[in-house]
Amino acid sequence: MRHTRRPVRGAGTLAATLACLLLAGCSAGSTASGGTGKNALNIGLTAEPANFDFTKTEGAAISQALLNNVYENLVKLDQSGKIRPQLATSWTLSKDRETYTFHLVKNARFSNGAPFTAKDAAFSIGRVKSDWTIAQKAQMDVVDTARAVSPTELKVTLKRPSNDWLYRMTTRVGAMFSRTGVDKLATEPVGTGPYVVKKWNRGDSITLARRHDYWGRKPHFASVTLKYFKDPTAMNNALLTGTINVIGTMQSPDSLYRFANNPKYKVIEGTTNGEVVLSLNNGSGPLKNPKVRQAVRYAIDHKALMDTCWAGRGKLIGSMVPPTDPWYQNLTNAYPYNRGKARKLLEESGQAGRTLRLRLPTLPYATACGTVVKSQLEQAGFKVELDQLEFPAAWLTTVFKNADYDMSIIGHVEPRDMQAVFGSKTSYTRYDSPEFRALLKKADQGTQQEQITSMRAAARLLSKDAAADWLFLLPNLMVANKDITGLPVNTVSESLDLTGLGRS
Amino acid sequence: MAQLREQFGLNRPLVEQYLSWIHGLVTFDPGNSYISHAPIGPQISDRLQVTLWLVGTGMVIACIVAIPMGMVMAVRHRRPSGLILSALSQIGVAVPAFLAGILLITVFAVGLGWLPANGWTPPVEDPVLFLKQLVLPALSLGVVQGAVLTRYVRSAVLDVLREDYLRTARAKGLRPTQALLRHGLRNAAVPVVTVLALQLATLLVGAVVIERVFVIPGLGSLLLDSVSNRDLILVQDVVMIIATAVLLVNFLVDIIYLLIDPRLRVGAS
């Protein structure tokens, strides 16, 4: 037998390596993690939009990315919550408080080249009723007609006076669309804003590029990349290692110490519109019984809860109003923590043996607070079954659309959202109170003082009825490189406005 | 509802739906996502490229670690150095990839600041950044896979060492290492290549986790996201592609067998 006909040294290694190389492939990818350099900014955020069409898709992530940046409205909110001109230079309100006349800027253009005119504005307002499918579209129901008087003059007639309507024009329902640019809203948004969507790497990032032909003052950064992180630790690491410059929404407040004493970073802490609500299903199940809802409110020690699950950052509010709204009042004492009372109410209700399904979205604050809520409720004699639903899709379908839940935890970040969450029987809270709706109506139609008084009364009623439990108000926690300027202390709108950001 | 059924073609017979799906896949037009409404084809090909780089580099690292180490372990299996290596590889087997990833991030990215902790840049855009971002995730995949592979290399080489033809080779005057390299390796390679192919599936699964830890937009994270979004059509397509990839590799392995061991060619004819 001959063994050495030819040298086969390393044939095994060769074959193995070959297999490896075959697998490695030689293709060039086309996904990027955003720009670099002085004119680029990378911001870390949590919830990625499912698509770009906020006319048909619920959730705040799309507005956060696009409003004020890609889309503009006739009017916008400034940092103090006042309504300011954006695409409208000025506006007047008729004596009967039903007709608004807007004077529009002359030189604004959409990113598809079309000029912005009053016809587009009328089209955009009309389209909310005809084409939009999200819950907020109801805020435009009060509009009777919107018509273009001239290319720069728009007349909007309301069915009745509404304090709320002009404010809503600063939110997503007031976004201005091009008559020739609404075919592919889900993938190619067309607006008049200073940025356009340049690239979207799904599951990773959205890159916005500054427009050359923007009508207004150009923002500082030529390119802004919004990078989405499912995991708070990964987001912190990205800032520590320079992949991002700003943590837009800090999701792990207990790790703030890593940045707080480091001169390279600055920490911003203010308030938001984000009420973290322990939503209760008022329409069916054990929580239909008001006594059970009241028992839930008594059973929760809010201070301890906020300390445990959100490192004590945030603010206790006790109802659906953040302190940046004119009708804010401290309602934290309506149901002071009292385990004995909770137990008693639960016994009286006759629902003591029932299991409550606490269905949480997979969001850091919800999962962190969910276990604390569960244990506090169980200590007061409740039975709680915890269940996680992927956010956004699964949670939106199961809880928000079908109301198939007993309790949930969600941050309602939309501004002035008492009406949207509790004002209709079809809302997922299934709260049904004619008295509450009457108060909201009175607030909307009355004078400004009446608005404030009635909104306060409405918030008190919500709290008294235990329509939900308000765990705390999310803090506006941002961490950024020291040289980034223009970051907002308080979040007053649903948009992450990039136009004021700069570098010192 | 009827309109939706029409739009998604759910009113057609099942067989027709299936065939049209297959047709779409084969012609690289798998349709649009339910959730984002964006075409799926480019999404998948983008993500696939990312994952191929990751899994490929991981495989290379696994081979580089496992083949020499396994051989040394086999040749010195009774000596302390072999035993130490053996123990090391056992630790490697026990460590899950995500833990390795977190450890690597903690030490090299956050601690020492040598490499980025996460992110992904395509090689055409910025080759240096691409390599920097590839190192840690590929290492965490590769080292763990390498440790597993090492055990197989070791036992394959040990088996070969006991064969008669090696004793004969030694008798001819070759030193043990020489004998192993000339006559043993080719025979030892057959089982190792088999394991390698099987491990590819594991590696793809590992990539799902690693992509999450390192925030890499690859096929794994696409699969995870579409499962959580109930984006059925995307899930279907991604799973199909992963299955095809595994089949393809098995096919390649069969060809590699023939290259390694001419006896198999004779057997086939």
PDB file of C-alpha atoms in Angstrom, chain A residues 164-397:
ATOM      1  CA  ASP A 164     -59.127  73.325  20.944  1.00  0.00           C
ATOM      2  CA  TRP A 165     -59.111  73.423  17.153  1.00  0.00           C
ATOM      3  CA  LEU A 166     -56.274  75.916  16.598  1.00  0.00           C
ATOM      4  CA  TYR A 167     -54.202  74.010  19.142  1.00  0.00           C
ATOM      5  CA  ARG A 168     -54.836  70.765  17.216  1.00  0.00           C
ATOM      6  CA  MET A 169     -53.557  72.492  14.107  1.00  0.00           C
ATOM      7  CA  THR A 170     -50.104  72.340  15.743  1.00  0.00           C
ATOM      8  CA  THR A 171     -50.290  68.534  15.996  1.00  0.00           C
ATOM      9  CA  ARG A 172     -50.183  65.852  13.331  1.00  0.00           C
ATOM     10  CA  VAL A 173     -53.759  66.451  12.156  1.00  0.00           C
ATOM     11  CA  GLY A 174     -52.646  69.949  11.155  1.00  0.00           C
ATOM     12  CA  ALA A 175     -49.758  68.757   8.965  1.00  0.00           C
ATOM     13  CA  MET A 176     -49.733  70.246   5.476  1.00  0.00           C
ATOM     14  CA  PHE A 177     -49.625  67.838   2.549  1.00  0.00           C
ATOM     15  CA  SER A 178     -49.058  68.415  -1.140  1.00  0.00           C
ATOM     16  CA  ARG A 179     -51.973  67.699  -3.435  1.00  0.00           C
ATOM     17  CA  THR A 180     -49.488  65.911  -5.665  1.00  0.00           C
ATOM     18  CA  GLY A 181     -47.568  64.105  -2.939  1.00  0.00           C
ATOM     19  CA  VAL A 182     -49.888  61.806  -1.021  1.00  0.00           C
ATOM     20  CA  ASP A 183     -49.579  58.624  -3.097  1.00  0.00           C
ATOM     21  CA  LYS A 184     -46.810  57.022  -1.100  1.00  0.00           C
ATOM     22  CA  LEU A 185     -47.171  58.503   2.351  1.00  0.00           C
ATOM     23  CA  ALA A 186     -46.090  55.261   3.986  1.00  0.00           C
ATOM     24  CA  THR A 187     -42.686  55.265   2.310  1.00  0.00           C
ATOM     25  CA  GLU A 188     -42.073  58.679   0.727  1.00  0.00           C
ATOM     26  CA  PRO A 189     -43.392  61.554   2.813  1.00  0.00           C
ATOM     27  CA  VAL A 190     -43.589  64.916   1.031  1.00  0.00           C
ATOM     28  CA  GLY A 191     -43.715  68.060   3.136  1.00  0.00           C
ATOM     29  CA  THR A 192     -42.589  71.668   3.218  1.00  0.00           C
ATOM     30  CA  GLY A 193     -40.190  71.168   6.135  1.00  0.00           C
ATOM     31  CA  PRO A 194     -36.441  71.796   6.218  1.00  0.00           C
ATOM     32  CA  TYR A 195     -35.592  68.094   6.045  1.00  0.00           C
ATOM     33  CA  VAL A 196     -36.429  65.216   3.734  1.00  0.00           C
ATOM     34  CA  VAL A 197     -36.195  61.534   4.515  1.00  0.00           C
ATOM     35  CA  LYS A 198     -33.002  60.475   2.788  1.00  0.00           C
ATOM     36  CA  LYS A 199     -32.701  56.921   3.896  1.00  0.00           C
ATOM     37  CA  TRP A 200     -34.561  54.483   6.061  1.00  0.00           C
ATOM     38  CA  ASN A 201     -32.823  51.352   7.230  1.00  0.00           C
ATOM     39  CA  ARG A 202     -35.698  49.488   8.727  1.00  0.00           C
ATOM     40  CA  GLY A 203     -34.968  48.209  12.174  1.00  0.00           C
ATOM     41  CA  ASP A 204     -32.014  50.554  12.498  1.00  0.00           C
ATOM     42  CA  SER A 205     -32.250  54.201  11.580  1.00  0.00           C
ATOM     43  CA  ILE A 206     -33.863  57.018   9.647  1.00  0.00           C
ATOM     44  CA  THR A 207     -31.609  59.604   8.047  1.00  0.00           C
ATOM     45  CA  LEU A 208     -32.976  63.062   7.365  1.00  0.00           C
ATOM     46  CA  ALA A 209     -31.131  65.393   4.983  1.00  0.00           C
ATOM     47  CA  ARG A 210     -31.401  69.184   4.980  1.00  0.00           C
ATOM     48  CA  ARG A 211     -33.130  70.636   1.925  1.00  0.00           C
ATOM     49  CA  HIS A 212     -31.311  73.181  -0.233  1.00  0.00           C
ATOM     50  CA  ASP A 213     -34.531  74.837  -1.354  1.00  0.00           C
ATOM     51  CA  TYR A 214     -36.118  75.246   2.072  1.00  0.00           C
ATOM     52  CA  TRP A 215     -38.141  78.459   2.305  1.00  0.00           C
ATOM     53  CA  GLY A 216     -37.294  79.359   5.901  1.00  0.00           C
ATOM     54  CA  ARG A 217     -34.221  79.580   8.093  1.00  0.00           C
ATOM     55  CA  LYS A 218     -31.932  76.641   7.441  1.00  0.00           C
ATOM     56  CA  PRO A 219     -31.300  74.385  10.433  1.00  0.00           C
ATOM     57  CA  HIS A 220     -27.714  73.876  11.609  1.00  0.00           C
ATOM     58  CA  PHE A 221     -27.287  70.176  10.896  1.00  0.00           C
ATOM     59  CA  ALA A 222     -27.114  69.045   7.267  1.00  0.00           C
ATOM     60  CA  SER A 223     -27.911  65.499   8.197  1.00  0.00           C
ATOM     61  CA  VAL A 224     -29.647  64.029  11.227  1.00  0.00           C
ATOM     62  CA  THR A 225     -29.861  60.316  11.840  1.00  0.00           C
ATOM     63  CA  LEU A 226     -32.458  58.960  14.208  1.00  0.00           C
ATOM     64  CA  LYS A 227     -31.162  55.647  15.471  1.00  0.00           C
ATOM     65  CA  TYR A 228     -33.577  53.273  17.147  1.00  0.00           C
ATOM     66  CA  PHE A 229     -32.590  51.060  20.059  1.00  0.00           C
ATOM     67  CA  LYS A 230     -34.734  48.340  21.564  1.00  0.00           C
ATOM     68  CA  ASP A 231     -32.370  47.976  24.449  1.00  0.00           C
ATOM     69  CA  PRO A 232     -31.591  50.918  26.779  1.00  0.00           C
ATOM     70  CA  THR A 233     -28.132  49.540  27.567  1.00  0.00           C
ATOM     71  CA  ALA A 234     -27.206  49.451  23.896  1.00  0.00           C
ATOM     72  CA  MET A 235     -28.341  53.062  23.604  1.00  0.00           C
ATOM     73  CA  ASN A 236     -26.207  54.127  26.577  1.00  0.00           C
ATOM     74  CA  ASN A 237     -23.228  52.287  25.135  1.00  0.00           C
ATOM     75  CA  ALA A 238     -23.754  54.000  21.799  1.00  0.00           C
ATOM     76  CA  LEU A 239     -23.466  57.416  23.452  1.00  0.00           C
ATOM     77  CA  LEU A 240     -20.486  56.349  25.570  1.00  0.00           C
ATOM     78  CA  THR A 241     -18.649  55.125  22.480  1.00  0.00           C
ATOM     79  CA  GLY A 242     -19.580  58.034  20.231  1.00  0.00           C
ATOM     80  CA  THR A 243     -21.983  56.291  17.853  1.00  0.00           C
ATOM     81  CA  ILE A 244     -24.724  58.749  18.796  1.00  0.00           C
ATOM     82  CA  ASN A 245     -24.512  62.319  20.114  1.00  0.00           C
ATOM     83  CA  VAL A 246     -27.823  62.528  21.920  1.00  0.00           C
ATOM     84  CA  ILE A 247     -30.038  60.130  23.846  1.00  0.00           C
ATOM     85  CA  GLY A 248     -33.401  61.575  22.892  1.00  0.00           C
ATOM     86  CA  THR A 249     -35.433  59.630  25.398  1.00  0.00           C
ATOM     87  CA  MET A 250     -33.551  58.095  28.275  1.00  0.00           C
ATOM     88  CA  GLN A 251     -35.116  54.723  28.982  1.00  0.00           C
ATOM     89  CA  SER A 252     -32.987  53.620  31.899  1.00  0.00           C
ATOM     90  CA  PRO A 253     -32.919  56.485  34.412  1.00  0.00           C
ATOM     91  CA  ASP A 254     -31.071  54.311  36.916  1.00  0.00           C
ATOM     92  CA  SER A 255     -28.027  54.449  34.669  1.00  0.00           C
ATOM     93  CA  LEU A 256     -27.946  58.257  34.545  1.00  0.00           C
ATOM     94  CA  TYR A 257     -25.035  58.230  36.987  1.00  0.00           C
ATOM     95  CA  ARG A 258     -22.801  57.113  34.149  1.00  0.00           C
ATOM     96  CA  PHE A 259     -23.312  60.497  32.494  1.00  0.00           C
ATOM     97  CA  ALA A 260     -24.238  62.858  35.317  1.00  0.00           C
ATOM     98  CA  ASN A 261     -20.744  63.334  36.703  1.00  0.00           C
ATOM     99  CA  ASN A 262     -18.925  63.139  33.394  1.00  0.00           C
ATOM    100  CA  PRO A 263     -17.881  66.527  31.963  1.00  0.00           C
ATOM    101  CA  LYS A 264     -18.255  65.178  28.410  1.00  0.00           C
ATOM    102  CA  TYR A 265     -22.034  64.979  28.733  1.00  0.00           C
ATOM    103  CA  LYS A 266     -24.941  67.061  29.866  1.00  0.00           C
ATOM    104  CA  VAL A 267     -28.154  65.736  31.336  1.00  0.00           C
ATOM    105  CA  ILE A 268     -31.444  67.500  30.689  1.00  0.00           C
ATOM    106  CA  GLU A 269     -34.404  66.851  32.937  1.00  0.00           C
ATOM    107  CA  GLY A 270     -37.798  68.443  32.389  1.00  0.00           C
ATOM    108  CA  THR A 271     -41.374  67.359  31.936  1.00  0.00           C
ATOM    109  CA  THR A 272     -43.292  65.881  29.015  1.00  0.00           C
ATOM    110  CA  ASN A 273     -46.875  65.288  27.959  1.00  0.00           C
ATOM    111  CA  GLY A 274     -46.340  61.597  28.664  1.00  0.00           C
ATOM    112  CA  GLU A 275     -48.736  60.468  31.347  1.00  0.00           C
ATOM    113  CA  VAL A 276     -47.860  56.887  32.253  1.00  0.00           C
ATOM    114  CA  VAL A 277     -51.351  55.530  32.675  1.00  0.00           C
ATOM    115  CA  LEU A 278     -52.412  52.298  34.297  1.00  0.00           C
ATOM    116  CA  SER A 279     -55.311  51.944  31.890  1.00  0.00           C
ATOM    117  CA  LEU A 280     -58.370  50.194  33.202  1.00  0.00           C
ATOM    118  CA  ASN A 281     -61.045  48.655  31.037  1.00  0.00           C
ATOM    119  CA  ASN A 282     -64.135  50.582  32.147  1.00  0.00           C
ATOM    120  CA  GLY A 283     -66.361  48.764  29.696  1.00  0.00           C
ATOM    121  CA  SER A 284     -66.081  45.064  30.507  1.00  0.00           C
ATOM    122  CA  GLY A 285     -64.573  42.629  32.973  1.00  0.00           C
ATOM    123  CA  PRO A 286     -64.100  43.099  36.726  1.00  0.00           C
ATOM    124  CA  LEU A 287     -62.985  46.715  36.298  1.00  0.00           C
ATOM    125  CA  LYS A 288     -66.375  47.738  34.995  1.00  0.00           C
ATOM    126  CA  ASN A 289     -67.254  47.860  38.674  1.00  0.00           C
ATOM    127  CA  PRO A 290     -66.225  51.297  40.017  1.00  0.00           C
ATOM    128  CA  LYS A 291     -65.353  49.835  43.407  1.00  0.00           C
ATOM    129  CA  VAL A 292     -62.703  47.607  41.867  1.00  0.00           C
ATOM    130  CA  ARG A 293     -61.229  50.569  40.014  1.00  0.00           C
ATOM    131  CA  GLN A 294     -61.152  52.586  43.209  1.00  0.00           C
ATOM    132  CA  ALA A 295     -59.548  49.677  45.003  1.00  0.00           C
ATOM    133  CA  VAL A 296     -56.831  49.645  42.335  1.00  0.00           C
ATOM    134  CA  ARG A 297     -56.155  53.318  42.883  1.00  0.00           C
ATOM    135  CA  TYR A 298     -55.913  52.904  46.663  1.00  0.00           C
ATOM    136  CA  ALA A 299     -53.691  49.857  46.328  1.00  0.00           C
ATOM    137  CA  ILE A 300     -50.896  51.600  44.471  1.00  0.00           C
ATOM    138  CA  ASP A 301     -48.177  53.429  46.313  1.00  0.00           C
ATOM    139  CA  HIS A 302     -47.186  55.835  43.551  1.00  0.00           C
ATOM    140  CA  LYS A 303     -44.107  57.284  45.167  1.00  0.00           C
ATOM    141  CA  ALA A 304     -42.660  53.857  45.869  1.00  0.00           C
ATOM    142  CA  LEU A 305     -43.577  52.709  42.375  1.00  0.00           C
ATOM    143  CA  MET A 306     -41.850  55.616  40.664  1.00  0.00           C
ATOM    144  CA  ASP A 307     -38.794  55.171  42.865  1.00  0.00           C
ATOM    145  CA  THR A 308     -38.572  51.484  42.013  1.00  0.00           C
ATOM    146  CA  CYS A 309     -39.288  51.406  38.323  1.00  0.00           C
ATOM    147  CA  TRP A 310     -38.172  54.838  37.079  1.00  0.00           C
ATOM    148  CA  ALA A 311     -35.424  55.711  39.589  1.00  0.00           C
ATOM    149  CA  GLY A 312     -37.636  58.365  41.183  1.00  0.00           C
ATOM    150  CA  ARG A 313     -37.476  60.545  38.061  1.00  0.00           C
ATOM    151  CA  GLY A 314     -40.741  61.965  36.851  1.00  0.00           C
ATOM    152  CA  LYS A 315     -43.650  63.658  38.509  1.00  0.00           C
ATOM    153  CA  LEU A 316     -46.761  62.381  40.293  1.00  0.00           C
ATOM    154  CA  ILE A 317     -49.841  63.984  38.747  1.00  0.00           C
ATOM    155  CA  GLY A 318     -52.940  62.030  39.765  1.00  0.00           C
ATOM    156  CA  SER A 319     -54.862  62.851  36.599  1.00  0.00           C
ATOM    157  CA  MET A 320     -54.493  63.303  32.839  1.00  0.00           C
ATOM    158  CA  VAL A 321     -52.947  66.808  32.828  1.00  0.00           C
ATOM    159  CA  PRO A 322     -49.226  67.610  32.685  1.00  0.00           C
ATOM    160  CA  PRO A 323     -47.931  70.739  34.482  1.00  0.00           C
ATOM    161  CA  THR A 324     -47.208  72.494  31.165  1.00  0.00           C
ATOM    162  CA  ASP A 325     -50.952  72.777  30.433  1.00  0.00           C
ATOM    163  CA  PRO A 326     -52.789  75.884  31.710  1.00  0.00           C
ATOM    164  CA  TRP A 327     -55.360  73.801  33.620  1.00  0.00           C
ATOM    165  CA  TYR A 328     -52.904  71.690  35.583  1.00  0.00           C
ATOM    166  CA  GLN A 329     -53.761  71.004  39.229  1.00  0.00           C
ATOM    167  CA  ASN A 330     -52.222  68.617  41.691  1.00  0.00           C
ATOM    168  CA  LEU A 331     -54.638  65.702  42.120  1.00  0.00           C
ATOM    169  CA  THR A 332     -52.297  63.216  43.751  1.00  0.00           C
ATOM    170  CA  ASN A 333     -54.313  63.161  46.962  1.00  0.00           C
ATOM    171  CA  ALA A 334     -57.577  61.915  45.475  1.00  0.00           C
ATOM    172  CA  TYR A 335     -56.798  58.298  46.343  1.00  0.00           C
ATOM    173  CA  PRO A 336     -53.981  58.286  48.886  1.00  0.00           C
ATOM    174  CA  TYR A 337     -52.207  54.955  49.200  1.00  0.00           C
ATOM    175  CA  ASN A 338     -54.226  52.792  51.591  1.00  0.00           C
ATOM    176  CA  ARG A 339     -53.937  49.040  51.323  1.00  0.00           C
ATOM    177  CA  GLY A 340     -56.636  48.356  53.913  1.00  0.00           C
ATOM    178  CA  LYS A 341     -59.184  50.489  52.093  1.00  0.00           C
ATOM    179  CA  ALA A 342     -58.299  48.791  48.813  1.00  0.00           C
ATOM    180  CA  ARG A 343     -58.876  45.365  50.355  1.00  0.00           C
ATOM    181  CA  LYS A 344     -62.196  46.467  51.793  1.00  0.00           C
ATOM    182  CA  LEU A 345     -63.445  47.931  48.504  1.00  0.00           C
ATOM    183  CA  LEU A 346     -62.427  44.809  46.675  1.00  0.00           C
ATOM    184  CA  GLU A 347     -64.362  42.649  49.159  1.00  0.00           C
ATOM    185  CA  GLU A 348     -67.443  44.853  48.838  1.00  0.00           C
ATOM    186  CA  SER A 349     -67.351  44.678  45.064  1.00  0.00           C
ATOM    187  CA  GLY A 350     -67.817  40.921  45.049  1.00  0.00           C
ATOM    188  CA  GLN A 351     -65.112  40.572  42.403  1.00  0.00           C
ATOM    189  CA  ALA A 352     -62.347  39.507  44.773  1.00  0.00           C
ATOM    190  CA  GLY A 353     -61.643  36.132  43.205  1.00  0.00           C
ATOM    191  CA  ARG A 354     -61.400  37.346  39.617  1.00  0.00           C
ATOM    192  CA  THR A 355     -58.064  37.499  37.855  1.00  0.00           C
ATOM    193  CA  LEU A 356     -57.094  40.778  36.214  1.00  0.00           C
ATOM    194  CA  ARG A 357     -55.172  40.562  32.972  1.00  0.00           C
ATOM    195  CA  LEU A 358     -52.405  43.156  32.988  1.00  0.00           C
ATOM    196  CA  ARG A 359     -51.358  43.291  29.333  1.00  0.00           C
ATOM    197  CA  LEU A 360     -48.189  45.294  28.903  1.00  0.00           C
ATOM    198  CA  PRO A 361     -46.596  46.685  25.761  1.00  0.00           C
ATOM    199  CA  THR A 362     -42.905  45.803  25.419  1.00  0.00           C
ATOM    200  CA  LEU A 363     -41.707  49.269  26.334  1.00  0.00           C
ATOM    201  CA  PRO A 364     -39.093  49.843  29.036  1.00  0.00           C
ATOM    202  CA  TYR A 365     -41.261  51.886  31.401  1.00  0.00           C
ATOM    203  CA  ALA A 366     -44.222  49.532  31.009  1.00  0.00           C
ATOM    204  CA  THR A 367     -42.279  46.355  31.688  1.00  0.00           C
ATOM    205  CA  ALA A 368     -40.361  47.991  34.535  1.00  0.00           C
ATOM    206  CA  CYS A 369     -43.506  49.299  36.245  1.00  0.00           C
ATOM    207  CA  GLY A 370     -45.696  46.299  35.400  1.00  0.00           C
ATOM    208  CA  THR A 371     -44.087  43.966  37.896  1.00  0.00           C
ATOM    209  CA  VAL A 372     -44.293  46.600  40.631  1.00  0.00           C
ATOM    210  CA  VAL A 373     -47.966  47.243  39.900  1.00  0.00           C
ATOM    211  CA  LYS A 374     -48.617  43.504  39.955  1.00  0.00           C
ATOM    212  CA  SER A 375     -46.936  43.001  43.308  1.00  0.00           C
ATOM    213  CA  GLN A 376     -48.599  46.054  44.890  1.00  0.00           C
ATOM    214  CA  LEU A 377     -52.023  44.931  43.685  1.00  0.00           C
ATOM    215  CA  GLU A 378     -51.453  41.391  44.870  1.00  0.00           C
ATOM    216  CA  GLN A 379     -50.504  42.661  48.310  1.00  0.00           C
ATOM    217  CA  ALA A 380     -53.939  44.288  48.424  1.00  0.00           C
ATOM    218  CA  GLY A 381     -55.672  41.022  47.591  1.00  0.00           C
ATOM    219  CA  PHE A 382     -55.932  41.206  43.789  1.00  0.00           C
ATOM    220  CA  LYS A 383     -55.075  38.365  41.453  1.00  0.00           C
ATOM    221  CA  VAL A 384     -53.017  39.660  38.537  1.00  0.00           C
ATOM    222  CA  GLU A 385     -51.887  37.816  35.456  1.00  0.00           C
ATOM    223  CA  LEU A 386     -49.056  39.527  33.600  1.00  0.00           C
ATOM    224  CA  ASP A 387     -48.868  39.300  29.874  1.00  0.00           C
ATOM    225  CA  GLN A 388     -46.489  41.042  27.438  1.00  0.00           C
ATOM    226  CA  LEU A 389     -47.554  42.226  24.000  1.00  0.00           C
ATOM    227  CA  GLU A 390     -45.096  43.398  21.376  1.00  0.00           C
ATOM    228  CA  PHE A 391     -45.259  47.126  20.799  1.00  0.00           C
ATOM    229  CA  PRO A 392     -46.525  48.646  18.586  1.00  0.00           C
ATOM    230  CA  ALA A 393     -48.376  46.106  16.431  1.00  0.00           C
ATOM    231  CA  ALA A 394     -49.624  43.500  18.882  1.00  0.00           C
ATOM    232  CA  TRP A 395     -50.417  45.936  21.672  1.00  0.00           C
ATOM    233  CA  LEU A 396     -52.220  48.351  19.352  1.00  0.00           C
ATOM    234  CA  THR A 397     -54.396  45.587  17.939  1.00  0.00           C
TER     235      THR A 397
END
